[in-house]
Structures are given as C-alpha cells and as structure tokens.
CSV table of C-alpha atoms in Angstrom, one decimal:
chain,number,residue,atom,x,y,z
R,1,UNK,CA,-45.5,80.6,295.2
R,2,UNK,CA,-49.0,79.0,294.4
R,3,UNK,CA,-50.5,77.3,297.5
R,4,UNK,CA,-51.9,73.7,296.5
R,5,UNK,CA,-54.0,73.5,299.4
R,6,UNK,CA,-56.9,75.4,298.4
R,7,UNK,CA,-58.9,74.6,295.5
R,8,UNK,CA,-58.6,77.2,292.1
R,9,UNK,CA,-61.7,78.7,290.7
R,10,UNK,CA,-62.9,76.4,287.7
R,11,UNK,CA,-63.0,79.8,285.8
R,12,UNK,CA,-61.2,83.0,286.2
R,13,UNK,CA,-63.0,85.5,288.6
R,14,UNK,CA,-62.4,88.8,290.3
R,15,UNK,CA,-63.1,89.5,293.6
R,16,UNK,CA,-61.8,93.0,293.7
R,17,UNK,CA,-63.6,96.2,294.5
R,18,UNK,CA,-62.8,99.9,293.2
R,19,UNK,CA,-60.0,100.3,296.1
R,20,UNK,CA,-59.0,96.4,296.7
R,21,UNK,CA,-55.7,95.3,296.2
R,22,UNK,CA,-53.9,92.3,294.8
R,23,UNK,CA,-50.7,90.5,296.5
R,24,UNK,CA,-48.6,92.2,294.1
R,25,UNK,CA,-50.1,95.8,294.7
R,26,UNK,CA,-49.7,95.3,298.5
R,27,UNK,CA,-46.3,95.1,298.3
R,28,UNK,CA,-46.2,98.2,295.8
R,29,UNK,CA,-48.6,100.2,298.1
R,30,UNK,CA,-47.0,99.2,301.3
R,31,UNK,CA,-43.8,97.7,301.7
R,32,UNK,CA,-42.0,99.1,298.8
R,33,UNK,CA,-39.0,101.6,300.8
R,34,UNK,CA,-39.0,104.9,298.7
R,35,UNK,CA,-36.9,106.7,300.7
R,36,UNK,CA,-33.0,107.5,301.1
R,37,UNK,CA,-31.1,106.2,303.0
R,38,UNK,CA,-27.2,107.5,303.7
R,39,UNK,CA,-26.0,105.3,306.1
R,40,UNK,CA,-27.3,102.0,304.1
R,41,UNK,CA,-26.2,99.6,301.6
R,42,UNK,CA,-27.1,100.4,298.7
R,43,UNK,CA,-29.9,98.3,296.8
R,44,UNK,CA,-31.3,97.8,293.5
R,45,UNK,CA,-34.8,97.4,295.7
R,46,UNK,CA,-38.1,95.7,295.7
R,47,UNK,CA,-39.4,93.8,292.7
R,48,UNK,CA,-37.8,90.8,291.9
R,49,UNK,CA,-37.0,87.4,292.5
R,50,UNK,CA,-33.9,88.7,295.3
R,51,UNK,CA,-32.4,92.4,296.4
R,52,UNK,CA,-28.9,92.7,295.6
R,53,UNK,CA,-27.2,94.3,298.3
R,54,UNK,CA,-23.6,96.0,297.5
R,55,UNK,CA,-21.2,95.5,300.5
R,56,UNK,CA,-17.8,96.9,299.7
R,57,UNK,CA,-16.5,95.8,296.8
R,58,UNK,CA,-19.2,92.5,297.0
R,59,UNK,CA,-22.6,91.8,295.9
R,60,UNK,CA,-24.9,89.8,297.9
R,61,UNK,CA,-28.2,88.5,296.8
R,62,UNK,CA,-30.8,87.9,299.2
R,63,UNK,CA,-34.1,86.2,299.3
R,64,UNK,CA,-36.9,85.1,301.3
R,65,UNK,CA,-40.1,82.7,301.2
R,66,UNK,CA,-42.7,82.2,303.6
R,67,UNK,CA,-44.8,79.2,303.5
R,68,UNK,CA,-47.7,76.7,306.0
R,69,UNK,CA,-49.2,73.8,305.7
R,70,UNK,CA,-52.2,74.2,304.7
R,71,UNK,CA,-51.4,76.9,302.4
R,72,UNK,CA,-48.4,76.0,300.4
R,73,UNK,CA,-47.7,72.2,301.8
R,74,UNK,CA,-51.3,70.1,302.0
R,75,UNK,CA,-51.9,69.4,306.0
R,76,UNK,CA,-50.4,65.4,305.7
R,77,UNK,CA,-47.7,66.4,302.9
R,78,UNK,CA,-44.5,64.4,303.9
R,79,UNK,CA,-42.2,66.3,306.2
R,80,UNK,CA,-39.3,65.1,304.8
R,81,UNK,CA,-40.2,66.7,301.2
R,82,UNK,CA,-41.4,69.7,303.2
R,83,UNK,CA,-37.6,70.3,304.0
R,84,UNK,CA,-36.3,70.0,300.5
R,85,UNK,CA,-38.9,71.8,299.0
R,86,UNK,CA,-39.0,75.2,301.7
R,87,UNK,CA,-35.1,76.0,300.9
R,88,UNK,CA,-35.1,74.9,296.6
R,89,UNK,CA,-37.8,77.3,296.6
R,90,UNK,CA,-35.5,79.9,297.9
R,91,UNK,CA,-32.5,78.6,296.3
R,92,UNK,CA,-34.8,78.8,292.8
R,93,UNK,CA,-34.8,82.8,293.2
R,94,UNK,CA,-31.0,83.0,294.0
R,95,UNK,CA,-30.9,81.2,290.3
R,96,UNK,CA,-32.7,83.0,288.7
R,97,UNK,CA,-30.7,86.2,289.9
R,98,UNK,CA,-27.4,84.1,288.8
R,99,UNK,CA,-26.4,84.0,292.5
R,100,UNK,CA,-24.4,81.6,294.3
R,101,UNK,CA,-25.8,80.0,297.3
R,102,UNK,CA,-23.8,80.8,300.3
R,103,UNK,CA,-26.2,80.9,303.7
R,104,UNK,CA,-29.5,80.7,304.7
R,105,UNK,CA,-31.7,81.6,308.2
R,106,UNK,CA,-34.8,79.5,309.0
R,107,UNK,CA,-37.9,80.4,311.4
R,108,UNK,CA,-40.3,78.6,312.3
R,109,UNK,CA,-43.3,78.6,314.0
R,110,UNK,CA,-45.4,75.2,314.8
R,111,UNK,CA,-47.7,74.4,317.2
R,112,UNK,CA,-46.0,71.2,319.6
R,113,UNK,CA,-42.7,69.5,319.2
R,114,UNK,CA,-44.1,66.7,316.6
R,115,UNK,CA,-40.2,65.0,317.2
R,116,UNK,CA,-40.7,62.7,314.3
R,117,UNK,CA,-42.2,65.2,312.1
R,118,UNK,CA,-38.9,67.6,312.6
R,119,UNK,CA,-36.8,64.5,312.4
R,120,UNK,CA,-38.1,64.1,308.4
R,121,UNK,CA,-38.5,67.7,308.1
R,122,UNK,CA,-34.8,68.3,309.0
R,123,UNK,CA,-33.7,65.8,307.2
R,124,UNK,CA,-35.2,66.9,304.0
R,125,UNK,CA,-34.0,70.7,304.6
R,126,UNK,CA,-30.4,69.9,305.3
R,127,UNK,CA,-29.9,67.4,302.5
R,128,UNK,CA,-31.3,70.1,300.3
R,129,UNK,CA,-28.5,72.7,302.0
R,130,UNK,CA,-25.9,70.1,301.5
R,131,UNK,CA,-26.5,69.5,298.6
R,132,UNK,CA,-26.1,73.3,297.1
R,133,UNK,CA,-23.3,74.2,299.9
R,134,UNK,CA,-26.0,76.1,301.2
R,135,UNK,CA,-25.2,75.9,305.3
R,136,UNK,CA,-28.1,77.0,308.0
R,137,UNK,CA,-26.5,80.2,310.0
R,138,UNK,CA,-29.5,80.9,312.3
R,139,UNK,CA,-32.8,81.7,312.7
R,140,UNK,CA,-35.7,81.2,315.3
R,141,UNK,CA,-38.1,79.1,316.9
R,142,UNK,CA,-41.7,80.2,318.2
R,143,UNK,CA,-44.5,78.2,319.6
R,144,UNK,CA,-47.8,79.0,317.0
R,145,UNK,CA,-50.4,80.4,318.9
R,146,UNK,CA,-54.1,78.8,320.0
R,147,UNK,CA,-56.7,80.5,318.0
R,148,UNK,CA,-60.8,79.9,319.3
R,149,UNK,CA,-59.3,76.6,320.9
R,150,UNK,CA,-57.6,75.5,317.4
R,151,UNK,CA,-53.4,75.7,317.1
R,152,UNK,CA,-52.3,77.7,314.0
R,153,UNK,CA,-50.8,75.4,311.6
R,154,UNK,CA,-46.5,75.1,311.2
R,155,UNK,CA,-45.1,78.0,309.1
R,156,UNK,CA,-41.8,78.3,307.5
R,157,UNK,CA,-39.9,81.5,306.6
R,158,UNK,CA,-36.8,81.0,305.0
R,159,UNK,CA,-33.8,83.8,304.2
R,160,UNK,CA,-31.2,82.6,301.8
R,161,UNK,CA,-28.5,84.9,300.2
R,162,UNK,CA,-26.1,84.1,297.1
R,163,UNK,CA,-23.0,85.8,296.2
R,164,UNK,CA,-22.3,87.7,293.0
R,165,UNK,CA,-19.7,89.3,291.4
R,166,UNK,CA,-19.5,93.3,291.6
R,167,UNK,CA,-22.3,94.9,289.5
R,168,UNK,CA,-23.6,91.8,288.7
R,169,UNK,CA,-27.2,90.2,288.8
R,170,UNK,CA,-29.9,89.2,287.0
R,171,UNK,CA,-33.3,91.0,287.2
R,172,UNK,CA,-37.0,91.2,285.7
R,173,UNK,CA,-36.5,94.7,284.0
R,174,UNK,CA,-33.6,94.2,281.7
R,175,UNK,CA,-35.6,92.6,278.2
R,176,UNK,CA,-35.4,94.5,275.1
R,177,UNK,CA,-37.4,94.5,272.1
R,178,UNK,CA,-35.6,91.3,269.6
R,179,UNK,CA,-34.6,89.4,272.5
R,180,UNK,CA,-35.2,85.5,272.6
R,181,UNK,CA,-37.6,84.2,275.5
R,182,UNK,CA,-36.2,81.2,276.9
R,183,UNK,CA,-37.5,78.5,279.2
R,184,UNK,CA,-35.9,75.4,281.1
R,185,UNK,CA,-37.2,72.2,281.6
R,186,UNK,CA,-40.7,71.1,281.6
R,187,UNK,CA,-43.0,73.9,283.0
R,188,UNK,CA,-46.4,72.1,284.0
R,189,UNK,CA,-45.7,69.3,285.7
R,190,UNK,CA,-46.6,70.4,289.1
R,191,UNK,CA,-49.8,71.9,288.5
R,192,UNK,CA,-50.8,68.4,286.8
R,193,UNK,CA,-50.2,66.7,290.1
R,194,UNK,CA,-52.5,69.5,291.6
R,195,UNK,CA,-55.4,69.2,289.1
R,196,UNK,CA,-55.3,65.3,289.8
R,197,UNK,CA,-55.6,66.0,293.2
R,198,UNK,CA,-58.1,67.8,293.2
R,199,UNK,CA,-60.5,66.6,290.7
R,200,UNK,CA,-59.5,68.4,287.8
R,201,UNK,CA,-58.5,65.7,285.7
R,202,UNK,CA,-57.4,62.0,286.0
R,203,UNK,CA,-53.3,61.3,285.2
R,204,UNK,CA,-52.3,57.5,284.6
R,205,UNK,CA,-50.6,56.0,287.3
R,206,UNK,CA,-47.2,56.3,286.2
R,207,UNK,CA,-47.6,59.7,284.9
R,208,UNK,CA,-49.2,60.9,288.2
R,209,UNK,CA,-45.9,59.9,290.1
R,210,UNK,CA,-43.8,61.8,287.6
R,211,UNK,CA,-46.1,64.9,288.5
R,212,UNK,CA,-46.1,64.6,292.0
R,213,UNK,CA,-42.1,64.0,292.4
R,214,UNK,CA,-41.9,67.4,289.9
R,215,UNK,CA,-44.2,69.2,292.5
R,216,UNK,CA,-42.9,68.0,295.7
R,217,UNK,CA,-39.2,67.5,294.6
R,218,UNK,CA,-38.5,70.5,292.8
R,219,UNK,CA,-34.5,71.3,291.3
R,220,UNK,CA,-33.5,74.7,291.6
R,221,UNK,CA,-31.6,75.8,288.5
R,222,UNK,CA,-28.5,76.9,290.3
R,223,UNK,CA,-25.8,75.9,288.1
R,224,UNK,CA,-27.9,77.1,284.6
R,225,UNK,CA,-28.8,81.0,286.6
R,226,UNK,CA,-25.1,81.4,287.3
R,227,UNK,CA,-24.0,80.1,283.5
R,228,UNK,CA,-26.6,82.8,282.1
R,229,UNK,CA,-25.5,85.5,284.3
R,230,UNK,CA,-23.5,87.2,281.1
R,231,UNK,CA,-25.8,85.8,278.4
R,232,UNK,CA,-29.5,86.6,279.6
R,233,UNK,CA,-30.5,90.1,279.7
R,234,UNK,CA,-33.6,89.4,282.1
R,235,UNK,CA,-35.0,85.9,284.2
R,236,UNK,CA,-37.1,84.5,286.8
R,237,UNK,CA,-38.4,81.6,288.2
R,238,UNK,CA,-41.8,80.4,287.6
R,239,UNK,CA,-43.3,80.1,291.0
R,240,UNK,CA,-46.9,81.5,289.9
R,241,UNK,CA,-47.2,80.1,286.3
R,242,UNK,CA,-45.9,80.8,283.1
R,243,UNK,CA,-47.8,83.7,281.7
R,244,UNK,CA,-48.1,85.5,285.0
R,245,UNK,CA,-44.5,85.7,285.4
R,246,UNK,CA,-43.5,86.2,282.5
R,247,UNK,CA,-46.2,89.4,283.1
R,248,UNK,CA,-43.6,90.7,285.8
R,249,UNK,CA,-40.8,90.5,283.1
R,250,UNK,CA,-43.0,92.6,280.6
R,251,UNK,CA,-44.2,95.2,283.1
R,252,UNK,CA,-41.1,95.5,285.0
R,253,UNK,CA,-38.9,96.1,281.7
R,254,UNK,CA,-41.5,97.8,280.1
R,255,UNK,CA,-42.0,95.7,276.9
R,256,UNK,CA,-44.2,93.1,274.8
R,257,UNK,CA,-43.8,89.6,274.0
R,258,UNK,CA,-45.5,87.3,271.9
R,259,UNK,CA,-45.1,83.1,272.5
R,260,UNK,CA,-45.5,80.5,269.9
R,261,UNK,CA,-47.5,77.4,271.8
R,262,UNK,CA,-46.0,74.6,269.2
R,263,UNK,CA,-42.9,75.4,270.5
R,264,UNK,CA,-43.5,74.8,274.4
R,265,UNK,CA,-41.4,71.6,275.2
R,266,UNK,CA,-43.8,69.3,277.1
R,267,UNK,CA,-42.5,65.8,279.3
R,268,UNK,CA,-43.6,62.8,277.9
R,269,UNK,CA,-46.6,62.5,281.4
R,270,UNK,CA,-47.5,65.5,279.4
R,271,UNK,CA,-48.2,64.6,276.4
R,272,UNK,CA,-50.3,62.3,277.4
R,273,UNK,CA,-52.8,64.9,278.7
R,274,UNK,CA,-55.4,66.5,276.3
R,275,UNK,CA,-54.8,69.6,274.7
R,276,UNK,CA,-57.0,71.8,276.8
R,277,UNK,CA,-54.9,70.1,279.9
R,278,UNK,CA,-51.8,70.8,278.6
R,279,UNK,CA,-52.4,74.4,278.2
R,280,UNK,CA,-54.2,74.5,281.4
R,281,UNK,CA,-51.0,73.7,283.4
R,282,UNK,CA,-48.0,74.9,281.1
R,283,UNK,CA,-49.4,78.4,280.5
R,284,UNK,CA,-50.7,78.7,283.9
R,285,UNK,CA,-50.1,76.3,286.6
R,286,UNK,CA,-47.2,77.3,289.0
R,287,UNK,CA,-44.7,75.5,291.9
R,288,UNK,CA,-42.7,74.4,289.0
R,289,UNK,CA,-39.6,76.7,290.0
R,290,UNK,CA,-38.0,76.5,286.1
R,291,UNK,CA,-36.1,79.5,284.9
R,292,UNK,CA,-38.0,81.8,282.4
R,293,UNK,CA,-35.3,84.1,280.9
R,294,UNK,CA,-34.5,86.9,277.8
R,295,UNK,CA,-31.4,87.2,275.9
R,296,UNK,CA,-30.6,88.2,273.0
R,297,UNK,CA,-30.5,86.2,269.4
R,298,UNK,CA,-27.0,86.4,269.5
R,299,UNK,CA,-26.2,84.1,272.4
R,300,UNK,CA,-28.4,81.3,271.5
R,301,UNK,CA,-25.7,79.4,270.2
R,302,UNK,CA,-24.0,79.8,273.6
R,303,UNK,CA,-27.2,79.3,275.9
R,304,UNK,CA,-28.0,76.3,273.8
R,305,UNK,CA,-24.0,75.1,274.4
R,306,UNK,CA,-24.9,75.5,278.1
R,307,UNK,CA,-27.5,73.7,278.2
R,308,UNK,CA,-26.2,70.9,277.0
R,309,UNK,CA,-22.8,70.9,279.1
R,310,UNK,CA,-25.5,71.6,282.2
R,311,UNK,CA,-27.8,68.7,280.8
R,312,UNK,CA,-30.3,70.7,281.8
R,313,UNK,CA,-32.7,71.7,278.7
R,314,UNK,CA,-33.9,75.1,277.6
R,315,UNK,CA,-36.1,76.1,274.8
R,316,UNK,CA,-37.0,78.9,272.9
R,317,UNK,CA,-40.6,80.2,273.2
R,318,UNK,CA,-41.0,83.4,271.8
R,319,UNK,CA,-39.9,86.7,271.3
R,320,UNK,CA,-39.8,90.3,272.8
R,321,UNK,CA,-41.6,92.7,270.1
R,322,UNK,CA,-41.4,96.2,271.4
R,323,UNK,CA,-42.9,98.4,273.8
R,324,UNK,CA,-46.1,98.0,275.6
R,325,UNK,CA,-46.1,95.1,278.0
R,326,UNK,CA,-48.9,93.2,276.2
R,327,UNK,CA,-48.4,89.1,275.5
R,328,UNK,CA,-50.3,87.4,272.8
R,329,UNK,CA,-50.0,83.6,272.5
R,330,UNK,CA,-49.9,82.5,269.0
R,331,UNK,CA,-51.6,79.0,269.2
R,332,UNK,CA,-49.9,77.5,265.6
R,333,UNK,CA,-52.9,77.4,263.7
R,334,UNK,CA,-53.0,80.8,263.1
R,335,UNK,CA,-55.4,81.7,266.5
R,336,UNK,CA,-54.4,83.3,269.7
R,337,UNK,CA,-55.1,81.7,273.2
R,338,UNK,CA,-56.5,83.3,275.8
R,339,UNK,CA,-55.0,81.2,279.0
R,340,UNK,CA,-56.5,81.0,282.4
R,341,UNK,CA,-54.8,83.6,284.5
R,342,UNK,CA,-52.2,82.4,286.9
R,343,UNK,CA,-51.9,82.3,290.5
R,344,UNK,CA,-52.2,85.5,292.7
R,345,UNK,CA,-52.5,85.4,296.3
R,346,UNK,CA,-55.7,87.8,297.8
R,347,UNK,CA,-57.1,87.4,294.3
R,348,UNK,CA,-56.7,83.4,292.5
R,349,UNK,CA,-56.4,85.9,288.8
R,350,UNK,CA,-54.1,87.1,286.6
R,351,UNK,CA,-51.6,89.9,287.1
C-alpha cells in the first residue's frame, strides 16, 4: 500500500547498496517459512495478495494490512474515512483472491484516548464491515509508546479472512502465455489527488474532489473477485501502481506481458490531465485498490457479461506473450514508454 504522507522522488532513484534490500526482498529473505510442518494446515504460502489456508474440507483466505498516520493516512486525514479505508484495503485482497468476506481482527496502537477521534474512526470501520458482512471478532488495544518526549503516531493492523470453496483461489502465479490482461475501473485516480497535494500538478476543483473521494473512499471489488474466481487465471489488487503490480504477476508466474496505452480506460477528472499526467498516475501511482487480472481470450465474452451485470467496468489492456517476465508498454504511436517505477517501501523504485 503506497503511503501518501511522504513526498515521492521527482525522478526515479536507488538508494540501494551491493547487500540492501527492498520491501519485497525482506519478506523473501526473512519471513518467507520454508520449512514443513506436519501438524499444520496446509498452505499455498507467502506471496500474494492472501494465504489460503485448507481446514478440513474448507478453504479460508486470510489477509493482513498494517497502516499509521503519517505513513499511509496524512496526520489530520478524517477519522471517519480512516475507518472505511483500513478494512476495504483488506477486503480489496480478499477480492482479488475471489474470497468471501467473513471476519476480521483489528489492533491498534495510539497514543491517548482521542474519544471523538475513535468515535469517527469507528464509525467509518464498522459501516465499512457492515456493509460487506464483514463482522469485527477481536483484536487488541495498546497505548503507543513516548519516543525522545514525542508519542508514536496511531497504527492500525488489520486481519480479515474470506471463505472459498475447496481448491479454490485466485493467485499471482497462474498467467499463461495468450492470456487477456484485464483491469477494473479507473486506475489513477488516487495518485492524482496525491500529486495535487503535494505540488505535483494542479486538478480543477471539481476534478480534485473526484480524486480525493477515489483515494480516501476506495470500493473493494468484492462481488467482481468472486464472479472471476472460475474465469481469471491470475489477479491482484493495485495497491502499489499499475506496472509494479502487475510485475508481481509476471515474476511470480514466470511470464511477459506487453500493454497497449490507447487502451487504458481513463475517468473523465482524467482526461482532463495532460498526457505526461495521465501516465504519471495510471501506470504508476497506487492506493487505487482496482483488480488487475489474466484470463484467457476465451472468457472475455463472459468477463465482459459480468461486468456489466456487476456494473462495475473492466477493460482489456494487453496481453501475456510468453516466457520471461519482461513488460513493454506500447504507447500507440508506434514507441514504447518507459513509466516511472511504482511504489516500494525501503526503496520509493520499481520492483
């Protein structure tokens, strides 16, 4: 999930040495279990958007996020849209794994009892669980601690899990060479907010409040993950941006890709944006929690009858080409763009 409290670089840097790593590598390195375990349930492990956990004859799908103020929420960002936004965030991954949402556990940590703050924050939180029959089932409650005389700012960490049916679940390492790349909605929105915010650029008005609702009110695609779970062969959600992402896809399942940039659907704040804008936040801006999903050519005609009973949109824009896990963007005029990279914790570059 990108944080939109810290500024991005105005160009693409490393700041790696020889032996640094990257958020994704530190989970590979470190906190990736490689071992067997007899007595456990088995798992399809680390590496996507939720674990699937096989219980009996069931399947569970389990997730979790962990986000601050400061980092993920700005320091004065409305409590109430805190709430709604910490649980579709988790909710997003149980989509894009085709789950159901059945439970989630909250902790939290802040650092004095801000009673109107939790007040909105609640609110916002269990609107959001009500309205996905999503019910809180625990969790915890800690005082942040005092750090050279400063309190540590609130942090969230949020558990959900989603049911699926026996064998069942979407993952990142399922695309084939000739499969369709899909994507729903309007991916860029979010990140437009963000650039107005900090300086990047200058939305009208009226197009700035259609950003900032997309970024602090996102819609996890529940109903369209569980439609897809048998027509998509792989999915995700695009927490990080576009490109990046879709990288995960690519490396996990061990293939290429190439996307066609005419065919990116854009909102109508959108096109309002220059070019360079555009491409700046569809390719590579993040927080916009859409599904980005393979299938194969033959269910089009069925995704694209989804869609429309869902009236939720989805578009087609590109194509799996074979083995390698390389991605070209073919820019319609017969060039290839080069995208800033999308967001990586420890590192603000590509993956």
């Amino acid at each position: 999930m990108r944080p939109p409290a810290a500024k991005m670089p105005d160009k693409p840097h490393s700041t790696r040495t020889p032996n640094s790593l990257d958020e994704f590598g530190v989970i590979s390195e470190f906190f990736t279990d490689k071992g067997a375990h007899p007595n456990a349930w088995p798992s399809q492990g680390v590496g996507d958007d939720c674990a699937f956990l096989d219980i009996g004859d069931k399947r569970i799908a389990v997730t979790t996020d962990m986000m601050a103020l400061g980092t993920h929420f700005f320091d004065n960002a409305d409590p109430y849209t805190v709430g709604r936004k910490s649980l579709a965030v988790n909710l997003s991954d149980l989509a894009a794994a085709g789950a159901v949402p059945k439970a989630f556990f909250l902790s939290i940590s802040f650092p004095s009892i801000d009673e109107k703050w939790l007040k909105a924050y609640s609110k916002g939180l269990m609107e959001e669980s009500f309205r996905y029959g999503c019910p809180l089932r625990g969790g915890d409650t800690v005082k942040a601690p005092v750090i050279d005389g400063k309190p540590s700012k609130t942090t969230i960490s949020i558990t959900a899990l989603g049911e699926l049916p026996a064998g069942k679940g979407l993952t990142r390492s399922e695309a084939r060479p000739g499969d369709d790349i899909w994507v729903s909605g309007t991916p860029g929105d979010a990140f437009a907010a963000l650039g107005d915010i900090w300086g990047y650029w200058k939305c009208a008005p009226s197009d700035y409040r259609y950003f900032k609702s997309r970024m602090d009110k996102p819609t996890a695609r529940v109903a369209l993950g569980t439609g897809l779970l048998n027509l998509a062969s792989s999915a995700c959600d695009i927490s990080d941006g576009l490109i990046g992402d879709l990288q995960h896809i690519l490396d996990r399942s061990g293939v290429s890709a190439v996307l066609h940039w005419k065919d990116f659907p854009l909102s109508e704040a959108m096109r309002n944006m220059p070019e360079d804008v555009r491409r700046r936040c569809v390719l590579s801006g993040g927080d916009d929690y859409e599904l980005l999903f393979t299938a194969s050519a033959e269910q089009s005609a069925r995704i694209l009858e989804l869609s429309q009973r869902l009236s939720v949109p989805v578009t087609r824009i590109g194509e799996i080409t074979g083995a390698g896990e390389s991605l070209l963007i073919d820019d319609g005029e017969g060039g290839v763009l080069s995208p800033q990279p999308s967001f990586n914790h420890f590192t603000n570059e590509v993956v």
